[in-house]
mmCIF file of C-alpha atoms in Angstrom:
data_model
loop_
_atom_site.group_PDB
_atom_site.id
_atom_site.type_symbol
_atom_site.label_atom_id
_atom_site.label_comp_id
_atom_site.label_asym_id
_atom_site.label_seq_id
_atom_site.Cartn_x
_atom_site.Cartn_y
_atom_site.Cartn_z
ATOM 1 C CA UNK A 18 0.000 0.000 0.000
ATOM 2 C CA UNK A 19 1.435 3.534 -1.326
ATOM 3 C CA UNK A 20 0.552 7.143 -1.004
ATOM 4 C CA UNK A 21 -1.384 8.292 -4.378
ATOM 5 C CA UNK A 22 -1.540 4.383 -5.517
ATOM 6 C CA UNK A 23 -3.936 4.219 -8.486
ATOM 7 C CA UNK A 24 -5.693 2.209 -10.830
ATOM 8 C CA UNK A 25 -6.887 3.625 -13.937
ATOM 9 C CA UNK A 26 -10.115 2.752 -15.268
ATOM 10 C CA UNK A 27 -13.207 4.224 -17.715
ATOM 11 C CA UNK A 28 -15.518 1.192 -16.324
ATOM 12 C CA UNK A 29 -18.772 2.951 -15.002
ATOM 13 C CA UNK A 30 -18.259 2.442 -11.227
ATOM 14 C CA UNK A 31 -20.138 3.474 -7.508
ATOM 15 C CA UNK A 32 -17.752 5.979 -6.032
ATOM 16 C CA UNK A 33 -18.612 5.774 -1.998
ATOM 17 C CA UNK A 34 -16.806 8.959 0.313
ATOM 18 C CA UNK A 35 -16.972 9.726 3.595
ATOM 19 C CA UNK A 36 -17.242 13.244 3.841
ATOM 20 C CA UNK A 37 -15.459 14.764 7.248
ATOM 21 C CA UNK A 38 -11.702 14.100 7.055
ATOM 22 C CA UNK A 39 -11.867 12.682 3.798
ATOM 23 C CA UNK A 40 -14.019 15.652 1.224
ATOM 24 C CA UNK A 41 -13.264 18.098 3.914
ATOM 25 C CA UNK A 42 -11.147 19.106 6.761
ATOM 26 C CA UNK A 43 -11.238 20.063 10.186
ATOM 27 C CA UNK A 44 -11.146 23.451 9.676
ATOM 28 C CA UNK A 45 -14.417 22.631 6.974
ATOM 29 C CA UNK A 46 -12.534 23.736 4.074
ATOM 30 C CA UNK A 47 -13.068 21.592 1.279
ATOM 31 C CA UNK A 48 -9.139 20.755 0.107
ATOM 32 C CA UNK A 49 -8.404 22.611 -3.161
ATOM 33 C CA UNK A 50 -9.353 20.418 -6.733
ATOM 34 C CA UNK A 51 -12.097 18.848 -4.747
ATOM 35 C CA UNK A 52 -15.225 19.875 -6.928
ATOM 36 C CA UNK A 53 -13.299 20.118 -9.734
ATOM 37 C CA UNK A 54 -12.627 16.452 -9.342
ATOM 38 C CA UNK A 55 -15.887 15.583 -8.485
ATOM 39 C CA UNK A 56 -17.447 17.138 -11.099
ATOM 40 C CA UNK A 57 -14.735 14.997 -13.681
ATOM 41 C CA UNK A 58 -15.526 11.909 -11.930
ATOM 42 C CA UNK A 59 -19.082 12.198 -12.807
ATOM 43 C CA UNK A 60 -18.671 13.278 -16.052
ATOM 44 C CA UNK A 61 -16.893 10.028 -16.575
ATOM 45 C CA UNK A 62 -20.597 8.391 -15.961
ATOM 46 C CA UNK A 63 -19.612 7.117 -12.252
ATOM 47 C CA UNK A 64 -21.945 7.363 -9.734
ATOM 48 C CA UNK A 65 -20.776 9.271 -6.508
ATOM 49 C CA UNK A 66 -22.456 8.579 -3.398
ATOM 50 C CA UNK A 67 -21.707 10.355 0.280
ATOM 51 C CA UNK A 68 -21.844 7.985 2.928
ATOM 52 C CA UNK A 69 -21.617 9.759 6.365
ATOM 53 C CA UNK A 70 -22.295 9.816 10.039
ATOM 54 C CA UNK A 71 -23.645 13.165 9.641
ATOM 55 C CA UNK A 72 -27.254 13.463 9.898
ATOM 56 C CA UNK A 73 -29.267 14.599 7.130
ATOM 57 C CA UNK A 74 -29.089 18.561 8.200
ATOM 58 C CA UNK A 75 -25.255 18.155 8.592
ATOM 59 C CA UNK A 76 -25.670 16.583 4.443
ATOM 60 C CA UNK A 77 -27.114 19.236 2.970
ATOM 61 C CA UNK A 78 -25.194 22.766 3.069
ATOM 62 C CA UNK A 79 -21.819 20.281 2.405
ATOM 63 C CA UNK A 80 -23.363 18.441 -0.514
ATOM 64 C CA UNK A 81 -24.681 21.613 -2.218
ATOM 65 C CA UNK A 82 -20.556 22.791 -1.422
ATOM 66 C CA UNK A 83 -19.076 20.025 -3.141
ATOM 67 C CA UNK A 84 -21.556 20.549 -6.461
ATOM 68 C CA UNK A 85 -23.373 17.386 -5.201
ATOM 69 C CA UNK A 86 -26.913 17.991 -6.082
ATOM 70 C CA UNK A 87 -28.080 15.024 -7.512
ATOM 71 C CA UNK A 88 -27.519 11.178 -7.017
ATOM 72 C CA UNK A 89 -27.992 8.919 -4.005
ATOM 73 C CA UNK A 90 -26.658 9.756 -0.036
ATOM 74 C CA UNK A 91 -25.972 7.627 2.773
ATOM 75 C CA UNK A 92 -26.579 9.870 5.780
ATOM 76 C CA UNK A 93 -26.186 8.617 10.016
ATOM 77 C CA UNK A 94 -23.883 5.674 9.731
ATOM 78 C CA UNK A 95 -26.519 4.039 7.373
ATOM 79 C CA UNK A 96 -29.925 5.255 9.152
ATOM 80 C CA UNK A 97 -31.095 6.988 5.902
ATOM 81 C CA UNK A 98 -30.590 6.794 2.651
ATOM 82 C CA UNK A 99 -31.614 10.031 0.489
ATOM 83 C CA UNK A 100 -31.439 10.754 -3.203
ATOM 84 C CA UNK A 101 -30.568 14.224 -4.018
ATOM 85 C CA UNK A 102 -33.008 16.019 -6.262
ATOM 86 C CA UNK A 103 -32.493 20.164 -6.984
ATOM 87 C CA UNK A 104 -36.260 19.887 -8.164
ATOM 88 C CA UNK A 105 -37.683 18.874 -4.522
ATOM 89 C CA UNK A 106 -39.114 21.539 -2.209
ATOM 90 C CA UNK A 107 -36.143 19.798 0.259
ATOM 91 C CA UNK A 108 -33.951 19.091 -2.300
ATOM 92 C CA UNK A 109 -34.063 15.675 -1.923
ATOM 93 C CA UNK A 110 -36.335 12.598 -1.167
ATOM 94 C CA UNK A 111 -36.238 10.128 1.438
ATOM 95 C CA UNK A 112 -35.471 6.572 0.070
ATOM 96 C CA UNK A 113 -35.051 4.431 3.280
ATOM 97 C CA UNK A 114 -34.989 4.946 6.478
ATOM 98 C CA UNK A 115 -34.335 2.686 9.395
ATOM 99 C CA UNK A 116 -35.622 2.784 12.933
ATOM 100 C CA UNK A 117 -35.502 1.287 16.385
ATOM 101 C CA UNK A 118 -37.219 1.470 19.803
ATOM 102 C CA UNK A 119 -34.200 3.770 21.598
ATOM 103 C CA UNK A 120 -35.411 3.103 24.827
ATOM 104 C CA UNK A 121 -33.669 -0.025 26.100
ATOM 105 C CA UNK A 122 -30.777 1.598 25.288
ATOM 106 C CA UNK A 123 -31.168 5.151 26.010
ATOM 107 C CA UNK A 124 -31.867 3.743 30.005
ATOM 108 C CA UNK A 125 -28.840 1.194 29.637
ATOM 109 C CA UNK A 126 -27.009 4.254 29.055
ATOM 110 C CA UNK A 127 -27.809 6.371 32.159
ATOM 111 C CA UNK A 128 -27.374 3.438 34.546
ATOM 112 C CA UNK A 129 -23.854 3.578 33.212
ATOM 113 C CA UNK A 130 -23.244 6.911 32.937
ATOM 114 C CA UNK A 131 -26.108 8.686 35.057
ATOM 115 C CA UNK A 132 -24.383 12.396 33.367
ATOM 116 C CA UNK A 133 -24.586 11.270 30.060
ATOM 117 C CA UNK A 134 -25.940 13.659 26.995
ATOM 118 C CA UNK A 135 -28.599 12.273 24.525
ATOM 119 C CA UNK A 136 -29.665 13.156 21.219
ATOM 120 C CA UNK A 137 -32.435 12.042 19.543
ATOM 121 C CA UNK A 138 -32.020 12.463 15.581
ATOM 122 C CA UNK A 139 -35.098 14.321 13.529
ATOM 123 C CA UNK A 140 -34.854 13.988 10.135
ATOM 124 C CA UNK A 141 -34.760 16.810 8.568
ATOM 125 C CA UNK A 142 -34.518 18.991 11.122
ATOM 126 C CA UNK A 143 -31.910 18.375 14.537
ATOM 127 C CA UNK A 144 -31.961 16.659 17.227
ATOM 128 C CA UNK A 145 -34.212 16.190 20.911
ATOM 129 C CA UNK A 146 -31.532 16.400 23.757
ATOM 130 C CA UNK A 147 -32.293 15.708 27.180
ATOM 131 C CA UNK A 148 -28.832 18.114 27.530
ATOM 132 C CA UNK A 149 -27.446 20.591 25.749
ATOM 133 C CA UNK A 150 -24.504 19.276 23.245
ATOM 134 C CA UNK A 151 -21.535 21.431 22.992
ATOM 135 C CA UNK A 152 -21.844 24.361 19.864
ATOM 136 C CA UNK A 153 -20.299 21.761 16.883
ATOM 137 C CA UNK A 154 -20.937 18.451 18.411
ATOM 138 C CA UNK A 155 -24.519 17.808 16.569
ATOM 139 C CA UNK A 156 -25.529 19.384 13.123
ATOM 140 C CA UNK A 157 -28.818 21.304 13.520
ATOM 141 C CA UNK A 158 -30.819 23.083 16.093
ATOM 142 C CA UNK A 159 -31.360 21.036 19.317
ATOM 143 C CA UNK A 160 -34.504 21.084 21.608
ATOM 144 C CA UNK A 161 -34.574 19.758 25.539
ATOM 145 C CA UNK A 162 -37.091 17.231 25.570
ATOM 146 C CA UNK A 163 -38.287 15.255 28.746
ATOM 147 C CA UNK A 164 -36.407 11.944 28.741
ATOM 148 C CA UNK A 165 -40.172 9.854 28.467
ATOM 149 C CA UNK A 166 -40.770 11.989 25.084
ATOM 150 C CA UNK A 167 -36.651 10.774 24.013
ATOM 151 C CA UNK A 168 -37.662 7.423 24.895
ATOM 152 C CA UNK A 169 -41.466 7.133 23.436
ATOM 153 C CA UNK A 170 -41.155 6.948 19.563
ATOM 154 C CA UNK A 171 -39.162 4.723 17.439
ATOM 155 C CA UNK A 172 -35.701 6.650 16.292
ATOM 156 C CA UNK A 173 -33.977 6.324 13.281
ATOM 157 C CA UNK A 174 -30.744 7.543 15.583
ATOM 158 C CA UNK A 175 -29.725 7.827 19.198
ATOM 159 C CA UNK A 176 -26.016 10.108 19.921
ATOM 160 C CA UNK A 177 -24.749 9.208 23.560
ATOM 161 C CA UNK A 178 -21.481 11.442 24.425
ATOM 162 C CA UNK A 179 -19.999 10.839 28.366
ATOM 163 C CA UNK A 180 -16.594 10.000 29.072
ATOM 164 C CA UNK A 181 -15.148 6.825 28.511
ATOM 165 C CA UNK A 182 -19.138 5.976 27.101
ATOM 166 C CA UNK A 183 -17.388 4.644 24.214
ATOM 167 C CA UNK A 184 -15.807 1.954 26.257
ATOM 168 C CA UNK A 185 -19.374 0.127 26.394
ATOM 169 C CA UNK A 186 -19.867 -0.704 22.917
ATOM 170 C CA UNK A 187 -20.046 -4.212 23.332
ATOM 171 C CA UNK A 188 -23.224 -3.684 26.519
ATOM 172 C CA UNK A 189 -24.936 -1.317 24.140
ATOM 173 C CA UNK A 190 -25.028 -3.377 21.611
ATOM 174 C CA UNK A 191 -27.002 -5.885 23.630
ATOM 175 C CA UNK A 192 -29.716 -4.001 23.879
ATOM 176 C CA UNK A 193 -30.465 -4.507 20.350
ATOM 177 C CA UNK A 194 -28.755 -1.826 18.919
ATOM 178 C CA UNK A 195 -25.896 -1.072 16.576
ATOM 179 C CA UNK A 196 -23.394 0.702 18.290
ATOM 180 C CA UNK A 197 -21.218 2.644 16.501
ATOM 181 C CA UNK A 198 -18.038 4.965 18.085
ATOM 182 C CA UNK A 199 -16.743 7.888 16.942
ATOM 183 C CA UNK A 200 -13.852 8.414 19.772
ATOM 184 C CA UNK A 201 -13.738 6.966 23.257
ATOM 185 C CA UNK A 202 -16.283 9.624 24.406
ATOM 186 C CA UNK A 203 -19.222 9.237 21.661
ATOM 187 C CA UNK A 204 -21.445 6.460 20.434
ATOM 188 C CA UNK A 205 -23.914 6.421 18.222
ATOM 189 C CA UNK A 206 -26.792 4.280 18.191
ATOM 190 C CA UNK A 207 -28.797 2.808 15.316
ATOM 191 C CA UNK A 208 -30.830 -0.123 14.062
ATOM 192 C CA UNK A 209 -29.500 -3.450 14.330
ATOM 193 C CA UNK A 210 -27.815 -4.159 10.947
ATOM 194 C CA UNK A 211 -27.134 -0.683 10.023
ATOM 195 C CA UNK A 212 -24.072 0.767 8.495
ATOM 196 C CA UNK A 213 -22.485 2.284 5.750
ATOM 197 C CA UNK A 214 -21.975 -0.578 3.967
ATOM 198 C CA UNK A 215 -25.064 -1.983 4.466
ATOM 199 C CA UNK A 216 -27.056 1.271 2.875
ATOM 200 C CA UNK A 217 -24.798 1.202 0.046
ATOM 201 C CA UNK A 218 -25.493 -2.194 -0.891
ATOM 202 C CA UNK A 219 -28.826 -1.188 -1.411
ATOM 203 C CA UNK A 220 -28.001 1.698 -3.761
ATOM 204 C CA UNK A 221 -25.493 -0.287 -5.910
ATOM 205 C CA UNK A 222 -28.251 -2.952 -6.412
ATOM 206 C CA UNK A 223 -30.891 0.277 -7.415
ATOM 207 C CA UNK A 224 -28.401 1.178 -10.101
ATOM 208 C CA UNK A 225 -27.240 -2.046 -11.280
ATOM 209 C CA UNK A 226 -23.206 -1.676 -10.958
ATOM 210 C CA UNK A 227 -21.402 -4.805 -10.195
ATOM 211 C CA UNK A 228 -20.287 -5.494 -7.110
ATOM 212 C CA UNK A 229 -16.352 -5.670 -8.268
ATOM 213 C CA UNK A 230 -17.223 -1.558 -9.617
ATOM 214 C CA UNK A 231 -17.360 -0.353 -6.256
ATOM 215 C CA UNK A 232 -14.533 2.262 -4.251
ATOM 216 C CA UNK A 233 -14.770 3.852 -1.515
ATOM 217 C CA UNK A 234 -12.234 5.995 0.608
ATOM 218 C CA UNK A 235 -12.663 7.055 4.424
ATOM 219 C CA UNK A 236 -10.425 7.692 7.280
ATOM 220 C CA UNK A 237 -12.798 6.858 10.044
ATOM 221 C CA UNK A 238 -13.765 3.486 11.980
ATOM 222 C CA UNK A 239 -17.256 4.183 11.170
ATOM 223 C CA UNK A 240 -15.733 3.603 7.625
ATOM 224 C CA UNK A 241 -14.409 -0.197 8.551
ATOM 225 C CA UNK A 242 -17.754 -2.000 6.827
ATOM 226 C CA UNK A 243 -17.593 0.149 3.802
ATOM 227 C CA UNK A 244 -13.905 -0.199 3.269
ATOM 228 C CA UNK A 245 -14.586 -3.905 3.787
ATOM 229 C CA UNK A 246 -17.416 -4.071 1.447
ATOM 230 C CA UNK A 247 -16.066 -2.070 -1.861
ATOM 231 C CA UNK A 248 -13.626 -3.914 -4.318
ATOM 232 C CA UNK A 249 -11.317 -1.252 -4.260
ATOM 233 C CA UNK A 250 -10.859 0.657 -0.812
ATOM 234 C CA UNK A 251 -8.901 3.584 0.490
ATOM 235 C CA UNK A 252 -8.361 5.184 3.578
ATOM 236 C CA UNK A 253 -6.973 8.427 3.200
ATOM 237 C CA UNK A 254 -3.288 9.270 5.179
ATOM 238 C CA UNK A 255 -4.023 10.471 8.277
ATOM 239 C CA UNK A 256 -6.951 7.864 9.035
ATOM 240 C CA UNK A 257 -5.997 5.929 12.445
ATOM 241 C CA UNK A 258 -3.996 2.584 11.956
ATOM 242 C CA UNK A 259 -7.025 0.129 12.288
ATOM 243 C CA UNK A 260 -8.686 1.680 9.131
ATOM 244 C CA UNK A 261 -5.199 2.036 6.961
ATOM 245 C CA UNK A 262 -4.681 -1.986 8.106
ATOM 246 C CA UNK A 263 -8.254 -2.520 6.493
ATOM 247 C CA UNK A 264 -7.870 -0.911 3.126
ATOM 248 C CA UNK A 265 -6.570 -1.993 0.184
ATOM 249 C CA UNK A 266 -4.513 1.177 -0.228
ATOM 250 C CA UNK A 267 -4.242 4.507 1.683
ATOM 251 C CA UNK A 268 -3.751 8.001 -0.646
ATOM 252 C CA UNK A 269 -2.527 11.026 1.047
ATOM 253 C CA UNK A 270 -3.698 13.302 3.803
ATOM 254 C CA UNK A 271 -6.832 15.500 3.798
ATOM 255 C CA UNK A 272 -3.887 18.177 3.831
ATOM 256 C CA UNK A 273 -2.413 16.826 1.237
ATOM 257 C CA UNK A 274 -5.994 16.405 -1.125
ATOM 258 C CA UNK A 275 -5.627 12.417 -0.746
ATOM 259 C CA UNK A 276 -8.990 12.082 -1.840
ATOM 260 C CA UNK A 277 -8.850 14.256 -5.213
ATOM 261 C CA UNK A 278 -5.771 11.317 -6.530
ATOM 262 C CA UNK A 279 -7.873 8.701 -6.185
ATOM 263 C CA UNK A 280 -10.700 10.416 -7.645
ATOM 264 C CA UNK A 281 -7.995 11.516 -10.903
ATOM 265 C CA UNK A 282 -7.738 7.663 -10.745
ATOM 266 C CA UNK A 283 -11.144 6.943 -12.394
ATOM 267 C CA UNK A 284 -10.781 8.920 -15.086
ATOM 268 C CA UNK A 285 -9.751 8.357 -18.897
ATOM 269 C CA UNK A 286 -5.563 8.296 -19.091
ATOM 270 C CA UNK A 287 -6.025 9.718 -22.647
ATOM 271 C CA UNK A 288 -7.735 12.874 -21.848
ATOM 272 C CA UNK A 289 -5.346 15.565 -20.239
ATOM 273 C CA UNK A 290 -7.978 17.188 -18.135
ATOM 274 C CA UNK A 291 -5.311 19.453 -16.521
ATOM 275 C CA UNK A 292 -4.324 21.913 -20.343
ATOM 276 C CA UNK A 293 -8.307 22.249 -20.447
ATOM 277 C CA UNK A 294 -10.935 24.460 -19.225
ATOM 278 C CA UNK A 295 -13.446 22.645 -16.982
ATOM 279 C CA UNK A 296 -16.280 22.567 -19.394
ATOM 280 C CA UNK A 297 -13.878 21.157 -21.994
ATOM 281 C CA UNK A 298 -12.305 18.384 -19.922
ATOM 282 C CA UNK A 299 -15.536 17.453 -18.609
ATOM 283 C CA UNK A 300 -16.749 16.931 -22.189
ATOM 284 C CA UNK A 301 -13.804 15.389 -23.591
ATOM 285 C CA UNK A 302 -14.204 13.283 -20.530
ATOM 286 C CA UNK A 303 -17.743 11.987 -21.310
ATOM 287 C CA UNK A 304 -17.244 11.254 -25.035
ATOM 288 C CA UNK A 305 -14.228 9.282 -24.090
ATOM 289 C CA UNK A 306 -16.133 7.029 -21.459
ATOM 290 C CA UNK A 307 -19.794 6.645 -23.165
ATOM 291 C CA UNK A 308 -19.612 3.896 -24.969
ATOM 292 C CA UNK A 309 -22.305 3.786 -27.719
ATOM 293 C CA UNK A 310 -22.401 4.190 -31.521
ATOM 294 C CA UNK A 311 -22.989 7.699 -31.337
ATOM 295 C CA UNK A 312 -22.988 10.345 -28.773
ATOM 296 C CA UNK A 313 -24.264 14.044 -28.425
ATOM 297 C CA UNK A 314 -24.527 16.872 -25.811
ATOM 298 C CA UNK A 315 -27.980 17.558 -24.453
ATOM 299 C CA UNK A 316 -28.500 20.985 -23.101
ATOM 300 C CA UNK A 317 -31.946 22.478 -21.611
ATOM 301 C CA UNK A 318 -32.047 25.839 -21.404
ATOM 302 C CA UNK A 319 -34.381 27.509 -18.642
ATOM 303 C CA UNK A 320 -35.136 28.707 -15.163
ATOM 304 C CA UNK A 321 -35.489 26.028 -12.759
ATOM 305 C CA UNK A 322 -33.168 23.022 -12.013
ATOM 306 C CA UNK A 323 -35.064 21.210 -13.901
ATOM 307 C CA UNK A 324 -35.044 22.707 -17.074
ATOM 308 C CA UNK A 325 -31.226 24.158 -16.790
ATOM 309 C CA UNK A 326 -29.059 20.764 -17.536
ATOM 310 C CA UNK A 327 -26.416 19.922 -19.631
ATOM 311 C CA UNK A 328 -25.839 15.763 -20.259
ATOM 312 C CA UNK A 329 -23.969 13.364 -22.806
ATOM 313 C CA UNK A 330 -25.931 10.647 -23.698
ATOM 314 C CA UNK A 331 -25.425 7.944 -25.967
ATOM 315 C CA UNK A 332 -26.564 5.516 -28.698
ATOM 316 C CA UNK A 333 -27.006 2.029 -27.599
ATOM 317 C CA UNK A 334 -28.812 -0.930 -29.151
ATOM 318 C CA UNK A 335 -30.981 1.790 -30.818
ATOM 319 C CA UNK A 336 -32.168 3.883 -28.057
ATOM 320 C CA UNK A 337 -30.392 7.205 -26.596
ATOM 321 C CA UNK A 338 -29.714 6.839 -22.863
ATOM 322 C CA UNK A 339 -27.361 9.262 -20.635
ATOM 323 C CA UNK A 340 -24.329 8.597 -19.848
ATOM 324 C CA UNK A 341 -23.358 11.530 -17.936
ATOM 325 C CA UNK A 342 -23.985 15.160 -16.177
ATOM 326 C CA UNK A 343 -21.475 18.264 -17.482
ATOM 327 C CA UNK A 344 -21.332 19.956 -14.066
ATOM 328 C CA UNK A 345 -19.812 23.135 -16.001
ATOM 329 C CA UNK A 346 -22.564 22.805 -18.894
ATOM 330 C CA UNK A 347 -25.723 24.050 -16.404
ATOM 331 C CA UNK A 348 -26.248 27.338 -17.947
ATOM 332 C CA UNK A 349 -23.527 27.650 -20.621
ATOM 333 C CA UNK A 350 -24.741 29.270 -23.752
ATOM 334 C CA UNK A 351 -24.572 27.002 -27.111
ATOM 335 C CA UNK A 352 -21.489 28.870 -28.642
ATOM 336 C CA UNK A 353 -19.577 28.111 -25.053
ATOM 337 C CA UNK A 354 -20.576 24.107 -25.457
ATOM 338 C CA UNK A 355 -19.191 24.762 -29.490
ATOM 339 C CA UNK A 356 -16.364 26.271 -28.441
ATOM 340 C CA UNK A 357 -15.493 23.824 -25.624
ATOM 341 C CA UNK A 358 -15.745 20.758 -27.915
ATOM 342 C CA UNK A 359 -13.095 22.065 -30.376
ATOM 343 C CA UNK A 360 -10.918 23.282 -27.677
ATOM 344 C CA UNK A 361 -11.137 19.082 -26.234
ATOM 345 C CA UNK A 362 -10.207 17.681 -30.122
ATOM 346 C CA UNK A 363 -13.803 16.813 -30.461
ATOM 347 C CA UNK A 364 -15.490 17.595 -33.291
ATOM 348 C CA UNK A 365 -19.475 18.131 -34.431
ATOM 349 C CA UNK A 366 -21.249 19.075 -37.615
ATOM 350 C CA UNK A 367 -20.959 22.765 -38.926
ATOM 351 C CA UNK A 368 -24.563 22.701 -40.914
ATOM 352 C CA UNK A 369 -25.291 23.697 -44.761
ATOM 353 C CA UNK A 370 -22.677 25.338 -46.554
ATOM 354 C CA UNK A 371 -22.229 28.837 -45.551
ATOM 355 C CA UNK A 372 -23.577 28.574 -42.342
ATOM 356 C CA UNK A 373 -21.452 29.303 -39.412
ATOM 357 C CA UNK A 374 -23.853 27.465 -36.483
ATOM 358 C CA UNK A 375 -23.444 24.482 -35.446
ATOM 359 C CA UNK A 376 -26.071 21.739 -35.808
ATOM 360 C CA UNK A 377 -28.261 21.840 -33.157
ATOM 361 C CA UNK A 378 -30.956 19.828 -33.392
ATOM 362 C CA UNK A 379 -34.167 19.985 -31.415
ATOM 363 C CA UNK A 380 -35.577 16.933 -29.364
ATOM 364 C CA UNK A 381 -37.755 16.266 -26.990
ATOM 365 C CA UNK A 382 -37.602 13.455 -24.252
ATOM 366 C CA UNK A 383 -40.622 11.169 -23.179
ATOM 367 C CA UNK A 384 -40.381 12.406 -19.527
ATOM 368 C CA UNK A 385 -39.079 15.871 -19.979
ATOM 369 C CA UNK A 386 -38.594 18.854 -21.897
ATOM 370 C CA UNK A 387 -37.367 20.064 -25.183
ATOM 371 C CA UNK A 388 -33.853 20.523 -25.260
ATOM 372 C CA UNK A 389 -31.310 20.954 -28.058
ATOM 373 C CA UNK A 390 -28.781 18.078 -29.172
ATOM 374 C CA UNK A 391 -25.376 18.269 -30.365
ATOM 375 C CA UNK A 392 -23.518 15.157 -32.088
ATOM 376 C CA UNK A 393 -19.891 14.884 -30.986
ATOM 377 C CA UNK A 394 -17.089 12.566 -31.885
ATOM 378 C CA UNK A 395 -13.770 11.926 -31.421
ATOM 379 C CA UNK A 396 -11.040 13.801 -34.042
#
């Protein structure tokens, strides 16, 4: 195992991060080359997918930050699953969501530590505490709630932070209960069966990607299942030892923008992403990976997230299917797209003699708008 070891790849694959100390850092910066990465990966046709302990508040404002907008999210250890949707009141939609009776454990918990601070997870909103957290420990507002009303209604999580509570994983977890730790002074609590890896089973059964097309990179020990369960795992450099032991390979430090090498990873070899401007790489990026006997650029041009997109999609066995967003197409006037595919080598057709435009072609989907195409292909 090596810093910055990589495999390259244009196989459509299920990208799985962690977000905190492995898409951002302590001081919540997100490391620089990030998005831009992100936004490449995708445009490659993988599927990324955050899978954190954060609850679904914490997701949000971080997801929208890393250009995330669409696409499935693991959110609470594996207590939710969510799929992203700019077109949602929320923006997003609740796809699973597991739940247990917190009480056996919630009173297991104060006979062991009598001081000990609980937080009851709502979705969507923050958390019932029968005592104030610290400002930073829980995302969202919190609201002191009589221990019967923490202890009434099913929960799809239950946050315990005392010291040393940590220590008392293993009696937890008798009560029926997955206990998770996040430092010697924090547990989390959630349904029996739930983690990470679990959840993202789930989602890479939904989209049909084999299980040997699966990566995912995190530095935590809430990350041990999902290292265990993707074919190719990373832990990032300054993950403890227990998690670098359990990957296949460990990258570099948050510091160092581990993450954004093994994202460069997945792309196309033959496509020098770093001489072009984002809009071009990410195009020349998607031609190069959509496999299909033609492809084209799709763009929809209007207010809304909805009706502002710009896709690749792709001939295959007759039909036209999408292959892939372009992050840095969302907006871009037609001449931009046109002048982005010549500056990537790629090339499209001109129209009648005389005419300077480029072909654009109207076409409307079965399920959506009408849009303008543009064929593209290789030099």
């Amino acid at each position: 195992m090596t810093a910055g070891q990589t495999t390259r790849t244009t196989t459509q694959r299920l990208v799985a991060l962690d977000i905190d100390g492995t898409l951002i850092g302590q001081d919540r910066r997100i490391p620089p080359g990030t998005v831009a990465a992100l936004d490449l990966v995708r445009a490659a046709g993988h599927h990324i997918v955050l899978a954190t302990g954060r609850s679904l508040i914490g997701l949000g404002p971080i997801a929208t930050r890393l250009g995330l907008v669409q696409g499935y999210a693991v959110c609470s250890n594996g207590a939710l699953t969510i799929r992203l949707d700019p077109t949602a009141p929320t923006g997003y939609a609740v796809v699973t969501s597991r739940h247990f009776d917190p009480s056996p454990a919630i009173h297991q918990a104060l006979e062991i530590a009598p001081d000990v601070r609980v937080a009851v997870e709502e979705i969507g909103w923050g958390w019932r505490v029968n005592t104030p957290f610290d400002p930073g420990h829980l995302n969202g507002p919190q609201k002191k709630t009589p221990l019967s009303d923490l202890v009434a209604a099913p929960a799809s999580r239950v946050a315990l932070h005392s010291p040393g509570i940590g220590h008392h994983r293993d009696t937890l977890s008798a009560t029926e209960v997955t206990a998770t730790p996040a430092g010697p002074d924090w547990l989390d609590l959630t349904a029996p069966g739930t983690s990470k890896a679990a959840a993202l089973e789930a989602i890479r059964t939904r989209l049909g990607v084999p299980a040997e097309q699966t990566v995912a990179v995190g530095d935590g020990i809430n990350d041990l299942e999902m290292l265990a369960w993707a074919a190719r795992s990373v832990a990032m450099g300054h993950a403890p030892a227990v998690v670098q032991a359990a990957a296949d390979e460990v990258t570099g430090t948050i510091e160092e923008s581990g993450a954004v090498a093994v994202l460069h990873s997945l792309l196309p070899p033959d496509v020098d992403v770093g001489s072009l401007s984002p809009l071009a790489a990410q195009l020349a990026t998607a031609v190069v990976t959509a496999h299909g006997a033609a492809k084209i650029v799709r763009v929809w041009h209007g207010i809304g997230a909805g009706l502002s997109r710009c896709e690749v999609w792709t001939l295959r066995d007759g039909a036209w299917v999408r292959h892939a967003p372009i992050p840095a197409g969302t907006g871009a006037t037609m001449r931009a797209i046109e002048r982005a595919a010549r500056e990537a080598g790629l090339t499209y057709p001109r129209g009648d003699e005389g005419r300077r435009r480029a072909h654009w072609r109207a076409s409307v989907l079965h399920d959506g708008p009408a849009g303008f195409d543009l064929p593209l292909s290789l030099t």
